[in-house]
N, CA, C and O atoms as a DFTB+ gen file, in Angstrom:
328 C
 N C O
     1  1     -25.159     -20.349      12.002
     2  2     -23.846     -19.744      12.170
     3  2     -23.832     -18.818      13.365
     4  3     -24.715     -17.977      13.530
     5  1     -22.839     -18.982      14.181
     6  2     -22.638     -18.049      15.281
     7  2     -21.644     -16.994      14.831
     8  3     -20.824     -17.242      13.947
     9  1     -21.714     -15.846      15.425
    10  2     -20.745     -14.815      15.069
    11  2     -21.060     -13.501      15.729
    12  3     -21.857     -13.425      16.664
    13  1     -20.420     -12.465      15.224
    14  2     -20.578     -11.120      15.777
    15  2     -21.891     -10.495      15.374
    16  3     -22.920     -11.169      15.320
    17  1     -21.857      -9.221      15.095
    18  2     -23.047      -8.444      14.778
    19  2     -23.840      -9.066      13.644
    20  3     -23.289      -9.395      12.593
    21  1     -25.119      -9.221      13.862
    22  2     -25.994      -9.753      12.830
    23  2     -25.804     -11.231      12.572
    24  3     -26.361     -11.764      11.613
    25  1     -25.028     -11.907      13.407
    26  2     -24.832     -13.335      13.237
    27  2     -23.910     -13.705      12.089
    28  3     -23.774     -14.884      11.759
    29  1     -23.273     -12.712      11.476
    30  2     -22.365     -13.004      10.367
    31  2     -21.060     -13.574      10.899
    32  3     -20.508     -13.082      11.883
    33  1     -20.581     -14.604      10.244
    34  2     -19.306     -15.195      10.628
    35  2     -18.183     -14.410       9.953
    36  3     -18.319     -13.979       8.808
    37  1     -17.091     -14.230      10.659
    38  2     -15.962     -13.489      10.121
    39  2     -15.386     -14.209       8.908
    40  3     -15.119     -15.410       8.941
    41  1     -15.202     -13.448       7.847
    42  2     -14.528     -13.964       6.659
    43  2     -13.307     -13.094       6.418
    44  3     -13.432     -11.903       6.130
    45  1     -12.119     -13.691       6.535
    46  2     -10.922     -12.879       6.309
    47  2     -10.839     -12.392       4.867
    48  3     -11.303     -13.068       3.950
    49  1     -10.249     -11.225       4.673
    50  2     -10.101     -10.698       3.318
    51  2      -9.014     -11.450       2.556
    52  3      -8.184     -12.142       3.146
    53  1      -9.036     -11.303       1.255
    54  2      -7.902     -11.778       0.465
    55  2      -6.797     -10.735       0.593
    56  3      -7.046      -9.605       1.015
    57  1      -5.590     -11.114       0.231
    58  2      -4.482     -10.149       0.252
    59  2      -4.821      -8.961      -0.638
    60  3      -4.563      -7.813      -0.274
    61  1      -5.398      -9.234      -1.800
    62  2      -5.787      -8.170      -2.734
    63  2      -6.776      -7.187      -2.101
    64  3      -6.592      -5.973      -2.193
    65  1      -7.815      -7.709      -1.464
    66  2      -8.813      -6.853      -0.817
    67  2      -8.162      -5.994       0.268
    68  3      -8.451      -4.804       0.392
    69  1      -7.290      -6.609       1.040
    70  2      -6.635      -5.931       2.151
    71  2      -5.756      -4.793       1.645
    72  3      -5.834      -3.671       2.145
    73  1      -4.924      -5.086       0.656
    74  2      -4.011      -4.077       0.102
    75  2      -4.804      -2.964      -0.588
    76  3      -4.472      -1.787      -0.442
    77  1      -5.833      -3.322      -1.324
    78  2      -6.664      -2.319      -2.010
    79  2      -7.292      -1.365      -1.008
    80  3      -7.325      -0.156      -1.239
    81  1      -7.789      -1.894       0.102
    82  2      -8.388      -1.061       1.150
    83  2      -7.375      -0.040       1.662
    84  3      -7.704       1.135       1.821
    85  1      -6.147      -0.483       1.918
    86  2      -5.088       0.430       2.385
    87  2      -4.807       1.494       1.337
    88  3      -4.750       2.682       1.653
    89  1      -4.628       1.065       0.074
    90  2      -4.280       2.018      -0.998
    91  2      -5.391       3.039      -1.208
    92  3      -5.115       4.215      -1.445
    93  1      -6.644       2.601      -1.124
    94  2      -7.777       3.517      -1.307
    95  2      -7.794       4.623      -0.258
    96  3      -8.342       5.700      -0.493
    97  1      -7.197       4.355       0.891
    98  2      -7.157       5.340       1.966
    99  2      -5.802       6.049       2.054
   100  3      -5.543       6.790       3.003
   101  1      -4.938       5.813       1.052
   102  2      -3.670       6.529       0.970
   103  2      -2.558       5.956       1.834
   104  3      -1.609       6.658       2.181
   105  1      -2.677       4.680       2.179
   106  2      -1.664       4.059       3.024
   107  2      -0.778       3.117       2.232
   108  3      -1.144       2.658       1.150
   109  1       0.388       2.839       2.782
   110  2       1.446       2.092       2.112
   111  2       1.082       0.626       1.878
   112  3       0.697      -0.083       2.807
   113  1       1.207       0.180       0.626
   114  2       0.832      -1.193       0.285
   115  2       1.807      -2.226       0.830
   116  3       1.409      -3.355       1.115
   117  1       3.077      -1.862       0.980
   118  2       4.048      -2.808       1.557
   119  2       3.737      -3.054       3.032
   120  3       3.813      -4.185       3.514
   121  1       3.387      -1.984       3.739
   122  2       2.987      -2.127       5.145
   123  2       1.722      -2.984       5.225
   124  3       1.590      -3.827       6.112
   125  1       0.803      -2.763       4.299
   126  2      -0.443      -3.550       4.270
   127  2      -0.132      -5.030       4.126
   128  3      -0.724      -5.856       4.821
   129  1       0.781      -5.375       3.240
   130  2       1.140      -6.786       3.032
   131  2       1.731      -7.389       4.296
   132  3       1.404      -8.519       4.658
   133  1       2.599      -6.642       4.969
   134  2       3.200      -7.132       6.210
   135  2       2.139      -7.367       7.287
   136  3       2.155      -8.388       7.973
   137  1       1.219      -6.411       7.425
   138  2       0.159      -6.531       8.429
   139  2      -0.753      -7.708       8.078
   140  3      -1.116      -8.497       8.950
   141  1      -1.120      -7.822       6.801
   142  2      -1.974      -8.934       6.368
   143  2      -1.356     -10.272       6.747
   144  3      -2.016     -11.127       7.337
   145  1      -0.084     -10.446       6.405
   146  2       0.566     -11.728       6.684
   147  2       0.673     -11.987       8.188
   148  3       0.575     -13.132       8.631
   149  1       0.871     -10.934       8.964
   150  2       0.906     -11.088      10.420
   151  2      -0.420     -11.580      10.971
   152  3      -0.460     -12.515      11.770
   153  1      -1.507     -10.947      10.540
   154  2      -2.836     -11.370      11.001
   155  2      -3.175     -12.769      10.466
   156  3      -3.704     -13.613      11.189
   157  1      -2.861     -12.991       9.204
   158  2      -3.185     -14.275       8.586
   159  2      -2.427     -15.417       9.272
   160  3      -2.991     -16.483       9.517
   161  1      -1.158     -15.187       9.575
   162  2      -0.344     -16.202      10.262
   163  2      -0.877     -16.503      11.660
   164  3      -0.677     -17.600      12.182
   165  1      -1.555     -15.530      12.263
   166  2      -2.110     -15.705      13.612
   167  2      -3.601     -16.010      13.586
   168  3      -4.314     -15.774      14.561
   169  1      -4.067     -16.544      12.441
   170  2      -5.472     -16.944      12.298
   171  2      -6.436     -15.802      12.627
   172  3      -7.489     -16.021      13.226
   173  1      -6.064     -14.589      12.231
   174  2      -6.873     -13.387      12.407
   175  2      -7.202     -13.104      13.869
   176  3      -8.339     -12.807      14.234
   177  1      -6.155     -13.210      14.691
   178  2      -6.190     -12.772      16.084
   179  2      -5.197     -11.616      16.206
   180  3      -4.169     -11.595      15.529
   181  1      -5.512     -10.662      17.070
   182  2      -4.595      -9.533      17.244
   183  2      -3.477      -9.891      18.222
   184  3      -3.371     -11.035      18.664
   185  1      -2.652      -8.912      18.553
   186  2      -1.490      -9.157      19.409
   187  2      -1.884      -9.549      20.833
   188  3      -1.053     -10.053      21.587
   189  1      -3.146      -9.320      21.206
   190  2      -3.633      -9.696      22.535
   191  2      -4.313     -11.061      22.516
   192  3      -4.806     -11.530      23.541
   193  1      -4.337     -11.698      21.338
   194  2      -4.979     -13.008      21.214
   195  2      -6.483     -12.944      20.986
   196  3      -7.168     -13.966      21.010
   197  1      -6.990     -11.734      20.764
   198  2      -8.422     -11.547      20.530
   199  2      -8.744     -11.763      19.060
   200  3      -8.070     -11.223      18.183
   201  1      -9.780     -12.557      18.795
   202  2     -10.208     -12.820      17.419
   203  2     -10.702     -11.518      16.785
   204  3     -11.520     -10.806      17.368
   205  1     -10.207     -11.223      15.606
   206  2     -10.641     -10.025      14.884
   207  2     -12.027     -10.282      14.312
   208  3     -12.246     -11.274      13.617
   209  1     -12.960      -9.388      14.607
   210  2     -14.339      -9.529      14.133
   211  2     -14.587      -8.703      12.865
   212  3     -15.356      -9.101      11.990
   213  1     -13.923      -7.547      12.786
   214  2     -14.120      -6.637      11.653
   215  2     -12.753      -6.093      11.259
   216  3     -12.234      -5.183      11.906
   217  1     -12.173      -6.647      10.204
   218  2     -10.798      -6.276       9.841
   219  2     -10.680      -4.825       9.404
   220  3      -9.659      -4.191       9.668
   221  1     -11.707      -4.275       8.736
   222  2     -11.622      -2.881       8.297
   223  2     -11.579      -1.939       9.490
   224  3     -10.804      -0.984       9.510
   225  1     -12.410      -2.212      10.477
   226  2     -12.418      -1.402      11.687
   227  2     -11.079      -1.516      12.416
   228  3     -10.541      -0.516      12.892
   229  1     -10.544      -2.729      12.502
   230  2      -9.262      -2.963      13.169
   231  2      -8.150      -2.178      12.469
   232  3      -7.328      -1.539      13.125
   233  1      -8.130      -2.231      11.152
   234  2      -7.110      -1.520      10.382
   235  2      -7.236      -0.013      10.589
   236  3      -6.238       0.671      10.818
   237  1      -8.457       0.500      10.509
   238  2      -8.652       1.948      10.691
   239  2      -8.168       2.404      12.062
   240  3      -7.501       3.431      12.188
   241  1      -8.512       1.627      13.087
   242  2      -8.206       2.018      14.459
   243  2      -6.725       1.852      14.803
   244  3      -6.139       2.707      15.467
   245  1      -6.125       0.749      14.351
   246  2      -4.761       0.416      14.765
   247  2      -3.698       0.904      13.791
   248  3      -2.649       1.391      14.214
   249  1      -3.954       0.778      12.494
   250  2      -2.890       0.971      11.504
   251  2      -2.967       2.251      10.692
   252  3      -1.951       2.686      10.149
   253  1      -4.151       2.875      10.588
   254  2      -4.250       4.085       9.778
   255  2      -3.755       5.280      10.579
   256  3      -4.529       6.077      11.109
   257  1      -2.431       5.370      10.644
   258  2      -1.730       6.438      11.360
   259  2      -0.823       7.156      10.363
   260  3      -0.461       6.575       9.340
   261  1      -0.451       8.405      10.638
   262  2       0.395       9.156       9.699
   263  2       1.676       8.430       9.292
   264  3       2.104       8.534       8.143
   265  1       2.289       7.703      10.215
   266  2       3.550       7.036       9.880
   267  2       3.371       5.869       8.896
   268  3       4.353       5.359       8.357
   269  1       2.138       5.454       8.667
   270  2       1.878       4.375       7.706
   271  2       1.346       4.878       6.372
   272  3       1.002       4.089       5.492
   273  1       1.283       6.207       6.229
   274  2       0.854       6.800       4.957
   275  2       1.890       6.515       3.885
   276  3       3.062       6.283       4.182
   277  1       1.441       6.536       2.625
   278  2       2.376       6.383       1.509
   279  2       3.384       7.508       1.562
   280  3       3.034       8.656       1.833
   281  1       4.640       7.177       1.302
   282  2       5.663       8.201       1.207
   283  2       5.619       8.785      -0.197
   284  3       5.169       8.140      -1.143
   285  1       6.092      10.010      -0.311
   286  2       6.164      10.620      -1.629
   287  2       7.248       9.918      -2.448
   288  3       8.112       9.241      -1.892
   289  1       7.199      10.080      -3.749
   290  2       8.225       9.486      -4.611
   291  2       9.609      10.007      -4.243
   292  3      10.586       9.258      -4.274
   293  1       9.692      11.272      -3.900
   294  2      10.977      11.864      -3.514
   295  2      11.522      11.192      -2.255
   296  3      12.712      10.883      -2.180
   297  1      10.661      10.966      -1.272
   298  2      11.101      10.308      -0.037
   299  2      11.543       8.878      -0.329
   300  3      12.536       8.408       0.227
   301  1      10.809       8.186      -1.199
   302  2      11.201       6.831      -1.583
   303  2      12.549       6.832      -2.287
   304  3      13.396       5.976      -2.031
   305  1      12.738       7.797      -3.172
   306  2      13.981       7.883      -3.923
   307  2      15.162       8.089      -2.974
   308  3      16.214       7.466      -3.123
   309  1      14.969       8.964      -2.008
   310  2      16.037       9.276      -1.063
   311  2      16.405       8.048      -0.218
   312  3      17.573       7.869       0.128
   313  1      15.424       7.205       0.116
   314  2      15.737       6.042       0.934
   315  2      16.395       4.925       0.118
   316  3      17.035       4.037       0.681
   317  1      16.236       4.971      -1.206
   318  2      16.795       3.939      -2.067
   319  2      18.204       4.269      -2.568
   320  3      18.940       3.391      -3.019
   321  1      18.560       5.545      -2.479
   322  2      19.873       5.932      -2.994
   323  2      20.851       6.099      -1.840
   324  3      20.481       6.612      -0.784
   325  1      22.083       5.675      -2.028
   326  2      23.076       5.782      -0.959
   327  2      23.499       7.216      -0.694
   328  3      24.331       7.463       0.180
């Protein structure tokens, strides 16, 4: 097998693994699902066409930003009510 570090071939996560990783770090699960489907639809290549080698590292670097944190229940309530 050819691959990145240590010769390991990239294995994409399941949706469950991906969402759980986001939730464990306090990030929004809906955003996680959207990002997962985007990467999955692009055969785990990023927006520059580069093959993702380590999805956890990619998520931490690109997506774990304050604006992707879980909103409080109050903030969610306010966005759902007219």
